[in-house]
mmCIF file of N, CA and C in Angstrom:
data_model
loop_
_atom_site.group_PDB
_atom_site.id
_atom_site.type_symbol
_atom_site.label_atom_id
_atom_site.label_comp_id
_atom_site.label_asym_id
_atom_site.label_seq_id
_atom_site.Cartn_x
_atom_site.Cartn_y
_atom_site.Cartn_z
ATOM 1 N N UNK L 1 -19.694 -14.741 6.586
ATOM 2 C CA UNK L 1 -18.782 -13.650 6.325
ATOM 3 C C UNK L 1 -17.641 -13.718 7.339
ATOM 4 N N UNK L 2 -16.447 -13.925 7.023
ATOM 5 C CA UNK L 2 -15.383 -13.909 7.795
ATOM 6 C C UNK L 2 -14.917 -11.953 7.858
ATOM 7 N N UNK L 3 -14.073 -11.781 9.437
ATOM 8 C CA UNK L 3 -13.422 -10.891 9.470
ATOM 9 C C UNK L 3 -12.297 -11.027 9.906
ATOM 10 N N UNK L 4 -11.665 -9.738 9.255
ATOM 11 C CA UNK L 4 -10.065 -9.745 9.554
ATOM 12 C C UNK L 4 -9.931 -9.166 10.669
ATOM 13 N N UNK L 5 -9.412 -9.970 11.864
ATOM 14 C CA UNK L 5 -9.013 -9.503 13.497
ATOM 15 C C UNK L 5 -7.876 -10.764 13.350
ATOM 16 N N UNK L 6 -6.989 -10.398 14.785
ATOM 17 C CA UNK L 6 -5.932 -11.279 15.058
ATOM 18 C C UNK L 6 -4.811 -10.951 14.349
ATOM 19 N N UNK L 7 -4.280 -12.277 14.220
ATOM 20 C CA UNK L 7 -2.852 -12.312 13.309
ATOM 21 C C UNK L 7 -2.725 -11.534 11.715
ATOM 22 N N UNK L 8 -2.011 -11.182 11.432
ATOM 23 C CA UNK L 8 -2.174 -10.593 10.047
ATOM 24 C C UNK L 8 -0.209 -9.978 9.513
ATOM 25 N N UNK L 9 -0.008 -9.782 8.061
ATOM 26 C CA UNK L 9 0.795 -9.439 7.941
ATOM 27 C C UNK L 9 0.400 -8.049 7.089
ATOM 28 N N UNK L 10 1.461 -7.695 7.676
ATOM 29 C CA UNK L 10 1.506 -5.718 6.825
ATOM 30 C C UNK L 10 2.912 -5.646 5.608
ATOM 31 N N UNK L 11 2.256 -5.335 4.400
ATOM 32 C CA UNK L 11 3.570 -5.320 3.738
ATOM 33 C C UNK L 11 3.501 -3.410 3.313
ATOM 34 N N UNK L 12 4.969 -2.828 3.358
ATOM 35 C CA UNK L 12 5.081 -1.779 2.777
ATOM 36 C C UNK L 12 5.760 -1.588 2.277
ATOM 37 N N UNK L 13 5.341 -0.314 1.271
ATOM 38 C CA UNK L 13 6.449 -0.267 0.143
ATOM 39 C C UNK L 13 6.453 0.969 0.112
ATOM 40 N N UNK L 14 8.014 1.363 0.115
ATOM 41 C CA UNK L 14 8.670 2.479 -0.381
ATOM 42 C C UNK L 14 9.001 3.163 -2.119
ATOM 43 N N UNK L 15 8.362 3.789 -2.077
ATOM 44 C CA UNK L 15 8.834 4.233 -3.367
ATOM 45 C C UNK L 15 8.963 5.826 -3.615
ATOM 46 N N UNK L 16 8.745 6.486 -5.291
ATOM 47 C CA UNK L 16 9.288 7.465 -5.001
ATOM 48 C C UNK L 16 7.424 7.725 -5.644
ATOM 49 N N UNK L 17 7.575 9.019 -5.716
ATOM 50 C CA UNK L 17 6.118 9.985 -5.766
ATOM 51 C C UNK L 17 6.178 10.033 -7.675
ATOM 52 N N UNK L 18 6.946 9.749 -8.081
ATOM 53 C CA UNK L 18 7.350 10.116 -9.582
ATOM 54 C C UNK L 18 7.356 8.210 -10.301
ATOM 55 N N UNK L 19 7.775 7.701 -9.332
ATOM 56 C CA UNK L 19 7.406 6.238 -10.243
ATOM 57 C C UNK L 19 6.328 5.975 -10.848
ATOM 58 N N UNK L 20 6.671 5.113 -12.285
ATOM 59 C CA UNK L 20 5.173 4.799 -12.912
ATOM 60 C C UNK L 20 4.921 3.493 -13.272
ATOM 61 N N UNK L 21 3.951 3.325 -13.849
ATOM 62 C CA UNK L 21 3.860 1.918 -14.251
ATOM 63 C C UNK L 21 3.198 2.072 -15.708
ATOM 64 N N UNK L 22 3.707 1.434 -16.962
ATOM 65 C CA UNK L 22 3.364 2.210 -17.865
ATOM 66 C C UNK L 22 2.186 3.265 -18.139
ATOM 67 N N UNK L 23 2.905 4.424 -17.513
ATOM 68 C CA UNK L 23 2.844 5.711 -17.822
ATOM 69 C C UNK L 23 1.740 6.308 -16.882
ATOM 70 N N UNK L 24 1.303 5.748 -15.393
ATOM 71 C CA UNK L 24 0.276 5.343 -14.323
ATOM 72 C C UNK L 24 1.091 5.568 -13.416
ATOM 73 N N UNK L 25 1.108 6.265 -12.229
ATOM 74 C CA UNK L 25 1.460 6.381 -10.699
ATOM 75 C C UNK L 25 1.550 4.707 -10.373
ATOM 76 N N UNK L 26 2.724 4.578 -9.886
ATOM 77 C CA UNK L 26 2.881 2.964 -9.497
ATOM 78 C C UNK L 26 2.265 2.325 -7.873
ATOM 79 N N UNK L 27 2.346 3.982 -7.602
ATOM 80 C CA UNK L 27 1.554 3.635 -6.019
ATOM 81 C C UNK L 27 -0.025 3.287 -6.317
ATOM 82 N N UNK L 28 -0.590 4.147 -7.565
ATOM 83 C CA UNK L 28 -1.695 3.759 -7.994
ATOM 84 C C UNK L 28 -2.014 2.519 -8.757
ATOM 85 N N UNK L 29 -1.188 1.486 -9.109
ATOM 86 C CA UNK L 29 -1.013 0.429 -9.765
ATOM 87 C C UNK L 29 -1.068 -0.532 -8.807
ATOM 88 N N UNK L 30 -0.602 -0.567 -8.001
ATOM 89 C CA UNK L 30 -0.277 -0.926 -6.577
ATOM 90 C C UNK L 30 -1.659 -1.069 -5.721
ATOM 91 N N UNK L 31 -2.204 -0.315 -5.637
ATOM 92 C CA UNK L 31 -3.698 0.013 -4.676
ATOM 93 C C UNK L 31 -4.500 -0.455 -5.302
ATOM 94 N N UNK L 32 -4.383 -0.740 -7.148
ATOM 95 C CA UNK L 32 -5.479 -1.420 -7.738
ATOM 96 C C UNK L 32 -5.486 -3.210 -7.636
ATOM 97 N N UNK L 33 -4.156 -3.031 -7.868
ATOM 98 C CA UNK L 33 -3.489 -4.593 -8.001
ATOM 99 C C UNK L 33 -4.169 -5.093 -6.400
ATOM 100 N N UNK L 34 -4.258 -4.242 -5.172
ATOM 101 C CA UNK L 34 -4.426 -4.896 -4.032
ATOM 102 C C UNK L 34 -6.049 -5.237 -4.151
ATOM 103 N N UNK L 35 -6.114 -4.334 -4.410
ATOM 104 C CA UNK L 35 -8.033 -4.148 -4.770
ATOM 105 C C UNK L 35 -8.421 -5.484 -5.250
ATOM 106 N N UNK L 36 -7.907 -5.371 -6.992
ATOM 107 C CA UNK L 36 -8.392 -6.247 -7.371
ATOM 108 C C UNK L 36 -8.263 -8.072 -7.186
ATOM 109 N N UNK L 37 -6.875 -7.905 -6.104
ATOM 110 C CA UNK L 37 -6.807 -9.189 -5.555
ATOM 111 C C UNK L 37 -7.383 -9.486 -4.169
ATOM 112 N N UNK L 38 -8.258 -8.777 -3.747
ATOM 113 C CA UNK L 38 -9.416 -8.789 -2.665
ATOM 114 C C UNK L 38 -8.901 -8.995 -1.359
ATOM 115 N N UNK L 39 -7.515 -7.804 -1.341
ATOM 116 C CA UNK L 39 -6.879 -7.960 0.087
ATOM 117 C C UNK L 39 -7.801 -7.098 0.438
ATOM 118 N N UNK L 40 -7.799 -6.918 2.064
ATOM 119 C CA UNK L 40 -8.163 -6.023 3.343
ATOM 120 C C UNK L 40 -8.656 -4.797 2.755
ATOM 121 N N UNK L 41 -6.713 -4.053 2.410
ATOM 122 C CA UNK L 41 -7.103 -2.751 2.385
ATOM 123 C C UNK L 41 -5.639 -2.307 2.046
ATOM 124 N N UNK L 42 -5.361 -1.340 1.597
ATOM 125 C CA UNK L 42 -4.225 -0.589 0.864
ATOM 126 C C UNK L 42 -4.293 1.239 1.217
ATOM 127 N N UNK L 43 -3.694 1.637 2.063
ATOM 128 C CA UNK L 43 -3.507 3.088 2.352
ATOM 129 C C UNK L 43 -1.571 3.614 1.426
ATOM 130 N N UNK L 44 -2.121 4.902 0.561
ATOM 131 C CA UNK L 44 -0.877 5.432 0.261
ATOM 132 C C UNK L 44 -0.773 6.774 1.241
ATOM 133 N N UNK L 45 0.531 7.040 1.572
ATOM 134 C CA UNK L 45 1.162 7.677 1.969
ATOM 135 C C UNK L 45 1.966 8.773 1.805
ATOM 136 N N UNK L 46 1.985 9.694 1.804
ATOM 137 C CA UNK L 46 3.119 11.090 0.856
ATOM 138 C C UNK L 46 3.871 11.328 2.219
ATOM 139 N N UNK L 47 5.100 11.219 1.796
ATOM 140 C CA UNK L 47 6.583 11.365 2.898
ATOM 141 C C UNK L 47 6.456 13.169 2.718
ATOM 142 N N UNK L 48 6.989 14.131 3.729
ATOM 143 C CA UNK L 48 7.818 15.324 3.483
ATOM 144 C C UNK L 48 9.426 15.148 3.258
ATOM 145 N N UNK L 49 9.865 14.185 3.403
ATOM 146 C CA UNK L 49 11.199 14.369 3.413
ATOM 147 C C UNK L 49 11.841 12.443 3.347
ATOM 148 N N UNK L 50 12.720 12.188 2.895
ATOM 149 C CA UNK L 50 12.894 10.633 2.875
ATOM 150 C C UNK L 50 14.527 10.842 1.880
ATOM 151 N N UNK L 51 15.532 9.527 2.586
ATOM 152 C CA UNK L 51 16.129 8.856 1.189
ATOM 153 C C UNK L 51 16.354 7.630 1.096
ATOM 154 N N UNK L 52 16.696 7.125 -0.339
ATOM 155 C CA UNK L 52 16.294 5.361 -0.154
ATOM 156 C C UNK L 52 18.251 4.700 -0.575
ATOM 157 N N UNK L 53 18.224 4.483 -1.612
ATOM 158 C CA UNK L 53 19.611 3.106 -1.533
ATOM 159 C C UNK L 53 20.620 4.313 -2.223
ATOM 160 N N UNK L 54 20.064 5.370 -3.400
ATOM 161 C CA UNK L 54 20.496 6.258 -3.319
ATOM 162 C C UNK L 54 21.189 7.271 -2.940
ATOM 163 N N UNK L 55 20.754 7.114 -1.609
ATOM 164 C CA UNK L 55 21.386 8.591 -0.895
ATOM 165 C C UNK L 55 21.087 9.446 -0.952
ATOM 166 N N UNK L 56 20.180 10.148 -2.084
ATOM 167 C CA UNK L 56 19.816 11.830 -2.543
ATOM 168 C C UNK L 56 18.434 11.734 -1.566
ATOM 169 N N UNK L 57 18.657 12.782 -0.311
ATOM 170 C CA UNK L 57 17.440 13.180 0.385
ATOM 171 C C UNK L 57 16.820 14.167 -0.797
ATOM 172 N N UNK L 58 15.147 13.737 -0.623
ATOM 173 C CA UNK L 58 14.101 14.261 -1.298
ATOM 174 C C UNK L 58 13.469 14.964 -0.419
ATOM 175 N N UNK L 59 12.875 16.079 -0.437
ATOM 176 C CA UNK L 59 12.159 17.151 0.469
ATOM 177 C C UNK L 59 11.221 18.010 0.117
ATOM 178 N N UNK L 60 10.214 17.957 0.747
ATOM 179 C CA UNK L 60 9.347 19.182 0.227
ATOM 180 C C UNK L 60 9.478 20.779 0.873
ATOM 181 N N UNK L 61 10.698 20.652 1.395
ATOM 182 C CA UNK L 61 11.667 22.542 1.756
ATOM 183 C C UNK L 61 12.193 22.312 0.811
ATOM 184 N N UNK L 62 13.014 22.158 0.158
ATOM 185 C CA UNK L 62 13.568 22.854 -1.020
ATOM 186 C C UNK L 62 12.720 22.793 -2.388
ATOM 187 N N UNK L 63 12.751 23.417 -3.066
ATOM 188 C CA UNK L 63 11.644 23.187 -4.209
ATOM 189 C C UNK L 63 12.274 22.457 -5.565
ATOM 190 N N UNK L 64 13.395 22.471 -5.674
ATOM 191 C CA UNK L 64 14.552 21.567 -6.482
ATOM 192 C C UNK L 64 13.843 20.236 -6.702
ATOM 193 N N UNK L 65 13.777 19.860 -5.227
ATOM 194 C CA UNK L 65 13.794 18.443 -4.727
ATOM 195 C C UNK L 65 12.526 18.028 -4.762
ATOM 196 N N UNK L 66 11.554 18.760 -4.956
ATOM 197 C CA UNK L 66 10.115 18.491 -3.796
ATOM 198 C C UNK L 66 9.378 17.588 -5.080
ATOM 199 N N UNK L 67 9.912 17.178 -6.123
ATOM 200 C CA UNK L 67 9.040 16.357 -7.261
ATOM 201 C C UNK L 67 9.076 15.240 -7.051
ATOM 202 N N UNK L 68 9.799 14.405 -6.349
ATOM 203 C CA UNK L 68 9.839 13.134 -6.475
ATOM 204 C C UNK L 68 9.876 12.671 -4.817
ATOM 205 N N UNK L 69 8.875 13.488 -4.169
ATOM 206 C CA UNK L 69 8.795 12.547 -2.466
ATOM 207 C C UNK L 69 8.537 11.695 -2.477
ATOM 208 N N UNK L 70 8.885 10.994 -0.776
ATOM 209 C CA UNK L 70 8.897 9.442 -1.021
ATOM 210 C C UNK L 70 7.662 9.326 -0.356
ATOM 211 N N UNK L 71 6.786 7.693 -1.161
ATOM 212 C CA UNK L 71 5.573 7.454 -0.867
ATOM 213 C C UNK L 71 5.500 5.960 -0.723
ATOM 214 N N UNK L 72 4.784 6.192 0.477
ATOM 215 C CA UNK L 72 4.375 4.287 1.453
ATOM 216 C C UNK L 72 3.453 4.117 0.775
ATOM 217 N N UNK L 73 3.152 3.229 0.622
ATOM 218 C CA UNK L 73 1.917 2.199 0.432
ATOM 219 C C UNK L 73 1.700 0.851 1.247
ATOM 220 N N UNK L 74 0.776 0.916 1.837
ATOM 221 C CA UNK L 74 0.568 -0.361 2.837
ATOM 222 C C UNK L 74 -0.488 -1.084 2.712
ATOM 223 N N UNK L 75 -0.724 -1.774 2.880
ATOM 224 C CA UNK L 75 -1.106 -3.055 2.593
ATOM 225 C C UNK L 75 -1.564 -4.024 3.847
ATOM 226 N N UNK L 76 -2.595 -4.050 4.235
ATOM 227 C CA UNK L 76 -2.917 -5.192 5.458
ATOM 228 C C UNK L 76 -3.671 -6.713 5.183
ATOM 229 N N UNK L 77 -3.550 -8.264 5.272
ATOM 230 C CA UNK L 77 -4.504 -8.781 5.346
ATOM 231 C C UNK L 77 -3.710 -10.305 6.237
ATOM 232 N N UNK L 78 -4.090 -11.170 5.631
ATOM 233 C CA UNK L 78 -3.733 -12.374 6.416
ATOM 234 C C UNK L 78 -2.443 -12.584 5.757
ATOM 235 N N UNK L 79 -1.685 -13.312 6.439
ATOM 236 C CA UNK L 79 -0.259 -14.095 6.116
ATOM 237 C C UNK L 79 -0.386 -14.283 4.571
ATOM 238 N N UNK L 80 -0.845 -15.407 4.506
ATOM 239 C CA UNK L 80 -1.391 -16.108 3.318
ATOM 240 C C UNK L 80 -2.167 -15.283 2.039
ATOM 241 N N UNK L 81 -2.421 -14.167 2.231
ATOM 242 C CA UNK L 81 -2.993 -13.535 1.137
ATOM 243 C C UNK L 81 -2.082 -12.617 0.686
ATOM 244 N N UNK L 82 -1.164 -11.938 1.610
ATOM 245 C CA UNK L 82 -0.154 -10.912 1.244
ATOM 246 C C UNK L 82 1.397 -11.952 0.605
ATOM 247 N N UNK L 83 1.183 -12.905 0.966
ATOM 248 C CA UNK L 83 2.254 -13.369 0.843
ATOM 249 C C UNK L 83 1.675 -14.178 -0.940
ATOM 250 N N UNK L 84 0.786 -14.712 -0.939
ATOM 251 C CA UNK L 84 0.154 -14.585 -2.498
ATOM 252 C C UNK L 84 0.605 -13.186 -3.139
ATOM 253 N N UNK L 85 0.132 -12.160 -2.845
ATOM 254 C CA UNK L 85 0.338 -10.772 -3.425
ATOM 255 C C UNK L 85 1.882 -10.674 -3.610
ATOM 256 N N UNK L 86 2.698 -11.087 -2.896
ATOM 257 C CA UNK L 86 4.200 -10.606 -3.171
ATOM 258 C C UNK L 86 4.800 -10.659 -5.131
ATOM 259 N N UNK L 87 3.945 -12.036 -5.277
ATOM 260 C CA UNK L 87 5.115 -11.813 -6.595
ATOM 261 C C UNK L 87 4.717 -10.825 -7.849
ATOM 262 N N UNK L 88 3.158 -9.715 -7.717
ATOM 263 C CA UNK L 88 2.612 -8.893 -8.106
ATOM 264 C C UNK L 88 3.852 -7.359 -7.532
ATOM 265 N N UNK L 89 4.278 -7.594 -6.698
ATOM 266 C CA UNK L 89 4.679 -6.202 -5.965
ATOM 267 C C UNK L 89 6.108 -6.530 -6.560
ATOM 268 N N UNK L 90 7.080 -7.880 -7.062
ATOM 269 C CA UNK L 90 7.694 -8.299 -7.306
ATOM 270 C C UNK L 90 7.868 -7.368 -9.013
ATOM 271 N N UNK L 91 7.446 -8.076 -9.396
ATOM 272 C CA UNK L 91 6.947 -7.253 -11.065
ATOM 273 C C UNK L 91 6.553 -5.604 -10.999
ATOM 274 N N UNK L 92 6.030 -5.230 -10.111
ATOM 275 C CA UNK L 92 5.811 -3.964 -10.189
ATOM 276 C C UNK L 92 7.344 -3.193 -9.251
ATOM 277 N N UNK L 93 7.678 -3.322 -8.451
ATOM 278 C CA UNK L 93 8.738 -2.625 -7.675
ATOM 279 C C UNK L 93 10.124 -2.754 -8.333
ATOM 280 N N UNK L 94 10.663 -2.052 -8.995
ATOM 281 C CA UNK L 94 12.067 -2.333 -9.716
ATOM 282 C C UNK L 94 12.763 -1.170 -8.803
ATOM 283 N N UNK L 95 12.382 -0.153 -8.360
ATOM 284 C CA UNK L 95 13.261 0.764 -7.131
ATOM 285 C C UNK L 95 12.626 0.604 -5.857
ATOM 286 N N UNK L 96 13.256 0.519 -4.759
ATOM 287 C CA UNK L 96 12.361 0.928 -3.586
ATOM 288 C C UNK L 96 13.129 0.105 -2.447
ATOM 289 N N UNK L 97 12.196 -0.085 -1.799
ATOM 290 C CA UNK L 97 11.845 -1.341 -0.665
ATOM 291 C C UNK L 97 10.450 -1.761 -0.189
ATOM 292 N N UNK L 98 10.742 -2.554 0.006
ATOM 293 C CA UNK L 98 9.507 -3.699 0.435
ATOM 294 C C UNK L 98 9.828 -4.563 1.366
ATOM 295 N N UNK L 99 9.217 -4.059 2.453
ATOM 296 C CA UNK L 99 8.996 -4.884 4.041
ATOM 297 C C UNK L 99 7.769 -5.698 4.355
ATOM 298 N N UNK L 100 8.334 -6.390 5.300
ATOM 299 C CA UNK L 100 6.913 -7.638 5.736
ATOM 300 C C UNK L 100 7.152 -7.318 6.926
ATOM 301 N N UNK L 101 5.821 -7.104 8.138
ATOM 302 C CA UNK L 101 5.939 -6.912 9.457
ATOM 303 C C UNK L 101 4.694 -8.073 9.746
ATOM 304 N N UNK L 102 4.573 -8.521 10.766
ATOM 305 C CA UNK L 102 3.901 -8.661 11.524
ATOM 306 C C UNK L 102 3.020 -8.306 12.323
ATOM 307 N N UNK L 103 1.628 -8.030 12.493
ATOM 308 C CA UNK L 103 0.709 -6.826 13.188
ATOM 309 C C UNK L 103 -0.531 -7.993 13.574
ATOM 310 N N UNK L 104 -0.921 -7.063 14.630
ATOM 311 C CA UNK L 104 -2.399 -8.331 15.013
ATOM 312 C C UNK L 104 -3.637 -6.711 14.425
ATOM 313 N N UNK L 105 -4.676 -7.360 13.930
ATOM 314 C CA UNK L 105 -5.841 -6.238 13.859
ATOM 315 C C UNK L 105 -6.540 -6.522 15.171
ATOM 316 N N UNK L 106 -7.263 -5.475 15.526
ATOM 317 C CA UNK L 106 -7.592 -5.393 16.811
ATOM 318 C C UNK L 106 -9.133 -4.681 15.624
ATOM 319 N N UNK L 107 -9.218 -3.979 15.459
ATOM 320 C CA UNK L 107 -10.602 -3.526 14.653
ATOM 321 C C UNK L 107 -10.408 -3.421 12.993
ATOM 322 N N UNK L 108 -11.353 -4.003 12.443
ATOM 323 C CA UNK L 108 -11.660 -3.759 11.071
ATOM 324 C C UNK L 108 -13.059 -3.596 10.398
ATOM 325 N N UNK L 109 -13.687 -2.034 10.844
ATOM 326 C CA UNK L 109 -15.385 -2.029 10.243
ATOM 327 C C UNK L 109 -15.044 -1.203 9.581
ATOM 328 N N UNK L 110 -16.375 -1.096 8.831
ATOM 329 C CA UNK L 110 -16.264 -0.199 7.611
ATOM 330 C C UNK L 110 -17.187 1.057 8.124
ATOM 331 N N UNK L 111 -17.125 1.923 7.599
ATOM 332 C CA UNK L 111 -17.754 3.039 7.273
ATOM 333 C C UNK L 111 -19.389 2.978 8.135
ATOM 334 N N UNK L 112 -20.213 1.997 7.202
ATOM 335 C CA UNK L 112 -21.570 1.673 7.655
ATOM 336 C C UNK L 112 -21.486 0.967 8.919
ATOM 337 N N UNK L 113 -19.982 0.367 9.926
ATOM 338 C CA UNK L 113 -20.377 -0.079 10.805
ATOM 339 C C UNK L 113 -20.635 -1.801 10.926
ATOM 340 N N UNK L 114 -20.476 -2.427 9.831
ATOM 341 C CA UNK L 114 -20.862 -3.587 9.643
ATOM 342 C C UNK L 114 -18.943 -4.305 9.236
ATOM 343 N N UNK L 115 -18.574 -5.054 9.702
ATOM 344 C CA UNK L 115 -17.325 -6.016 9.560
ATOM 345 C C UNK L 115 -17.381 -6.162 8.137
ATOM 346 N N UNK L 116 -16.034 -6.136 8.234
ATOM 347 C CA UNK L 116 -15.290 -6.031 6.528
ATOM 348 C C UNK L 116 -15.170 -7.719 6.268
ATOM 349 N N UNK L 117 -14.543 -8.054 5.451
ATOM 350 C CA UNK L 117 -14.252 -9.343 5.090
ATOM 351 C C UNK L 117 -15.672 -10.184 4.222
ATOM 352 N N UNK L 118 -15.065 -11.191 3.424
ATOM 353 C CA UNK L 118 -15.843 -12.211 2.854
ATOM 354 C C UNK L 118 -15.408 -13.537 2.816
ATOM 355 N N UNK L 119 -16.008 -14.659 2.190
ATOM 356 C CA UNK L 119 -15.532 -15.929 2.898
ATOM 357 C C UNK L 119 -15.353 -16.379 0.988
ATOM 358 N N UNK L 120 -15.956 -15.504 0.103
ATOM 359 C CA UNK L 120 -15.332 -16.248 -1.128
ATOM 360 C C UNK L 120 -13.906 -15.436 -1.785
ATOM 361 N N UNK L 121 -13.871 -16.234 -3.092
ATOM 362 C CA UNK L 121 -12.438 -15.790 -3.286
ATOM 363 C C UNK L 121 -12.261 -14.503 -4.001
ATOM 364 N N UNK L 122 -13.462 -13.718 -4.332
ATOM 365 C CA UNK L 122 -12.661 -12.920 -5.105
ATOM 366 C C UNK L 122 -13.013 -11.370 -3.797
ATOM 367 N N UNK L 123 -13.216 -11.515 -2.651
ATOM 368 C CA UNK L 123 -13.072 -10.460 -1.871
ATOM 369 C C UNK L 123 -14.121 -9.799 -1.964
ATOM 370 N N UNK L 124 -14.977 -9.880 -2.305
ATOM 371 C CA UNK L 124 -16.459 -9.113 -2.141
ATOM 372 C C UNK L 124 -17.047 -8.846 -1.122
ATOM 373 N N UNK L 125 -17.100 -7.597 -0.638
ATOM 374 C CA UNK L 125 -17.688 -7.226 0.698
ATOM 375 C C UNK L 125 -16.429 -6.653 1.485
ATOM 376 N N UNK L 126 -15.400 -6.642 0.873
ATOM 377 C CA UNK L 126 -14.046 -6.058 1.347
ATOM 378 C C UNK L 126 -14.425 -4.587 1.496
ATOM 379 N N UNK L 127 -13.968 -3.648 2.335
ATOM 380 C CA UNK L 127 -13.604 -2.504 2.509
ATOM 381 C C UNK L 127 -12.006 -1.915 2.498
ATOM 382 N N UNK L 128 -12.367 -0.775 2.863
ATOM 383 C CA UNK L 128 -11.693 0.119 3.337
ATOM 384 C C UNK L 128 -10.785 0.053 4.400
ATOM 385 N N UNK L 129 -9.357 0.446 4.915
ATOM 386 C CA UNK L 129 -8.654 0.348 6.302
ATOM 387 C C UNK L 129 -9.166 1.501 6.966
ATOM 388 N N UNK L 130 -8.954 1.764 7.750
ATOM 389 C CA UNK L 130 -9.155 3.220 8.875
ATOM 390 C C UNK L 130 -8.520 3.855 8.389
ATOM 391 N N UNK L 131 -9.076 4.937 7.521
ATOM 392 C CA UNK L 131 -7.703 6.297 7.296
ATOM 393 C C UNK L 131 -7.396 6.477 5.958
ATOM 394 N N UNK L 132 -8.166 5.212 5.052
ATOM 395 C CA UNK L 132 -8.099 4.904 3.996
ATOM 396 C C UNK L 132 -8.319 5.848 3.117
ATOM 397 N N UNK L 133 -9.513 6.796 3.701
ATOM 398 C CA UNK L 133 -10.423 7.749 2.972
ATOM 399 C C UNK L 133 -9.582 9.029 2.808
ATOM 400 N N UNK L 134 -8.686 9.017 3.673
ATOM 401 C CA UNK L 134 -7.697 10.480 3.137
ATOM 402 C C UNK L 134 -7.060 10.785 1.974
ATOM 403 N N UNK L 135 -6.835 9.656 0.954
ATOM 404 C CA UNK L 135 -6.519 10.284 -0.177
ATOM 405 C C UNK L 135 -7.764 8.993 -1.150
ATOM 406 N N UNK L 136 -8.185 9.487 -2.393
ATOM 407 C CA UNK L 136 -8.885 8.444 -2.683
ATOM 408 C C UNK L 136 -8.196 8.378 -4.203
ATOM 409 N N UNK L 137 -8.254 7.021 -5.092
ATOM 410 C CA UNK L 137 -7.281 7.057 -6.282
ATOM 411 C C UNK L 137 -8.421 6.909 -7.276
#
């Protein structure tokens, strides 16, 4: 069983709270697509306030505005696996942004305490990120 520590890339994506994917939350399209391609781990995010290429600040103080906040989705695993994943986020992201950072993991257990990761290809034995559990899809 391999684990994810060390080097790693983080991709995130900006979008809005109202995007879909036929007729599906795209942040939720997104978290499955990561799933089912047996990255790390995928945390979404709800902004209070954000604006993107647009210009129109979105906010949850005014109530006008408050339908379409902006929402991260992140994404952690190795170079090489996120960078596989790109041309999935490619097809799915037609508004937004999408960043690549650089991050080292320093811890990755799961829940029970036992190291995340697997050594075959379709990600079995994968978990959860830290923090993951705050919203569940």
């Amino acid at each position: 069983m391999t684990r994810l520590t060390g080097s790693a890339l983080r991709v995130t994506i900006f979008i809005g709270e109202n995007d879909t994917w036929h007729h599906k939350p795209l942040y939720a399209e997104i978290v499955h697509r990561a799933h089912a391609a047996g990255l790390a781990g995928a945390s979404v995010f709800r902004g209070i306030e954000g604006f993107g290429a647009s210009s129109l600040i979105h906010t949850s103080r005014l109530l006008s505005l408050s339908e379409d906040l902006p929402v991260a989705v992140i994404v952690v695993d190795t170079e090489e696996r996120v960078r596989a994943f790109l041309p999935q986020l490619d097809e799915l992201v037609t508004e937004g942004l999408v960043i690549l950072d650089d991050c080292e993991v320093v811890r990755h257990v799961g829940r029970d305490g036992t190291s995340e990761g697997s050594s075959d290809a379709t990600g079995a034995g994968r978990g959860d990120l830290p923090g993951e559990g705050e919203k569940s899809l």
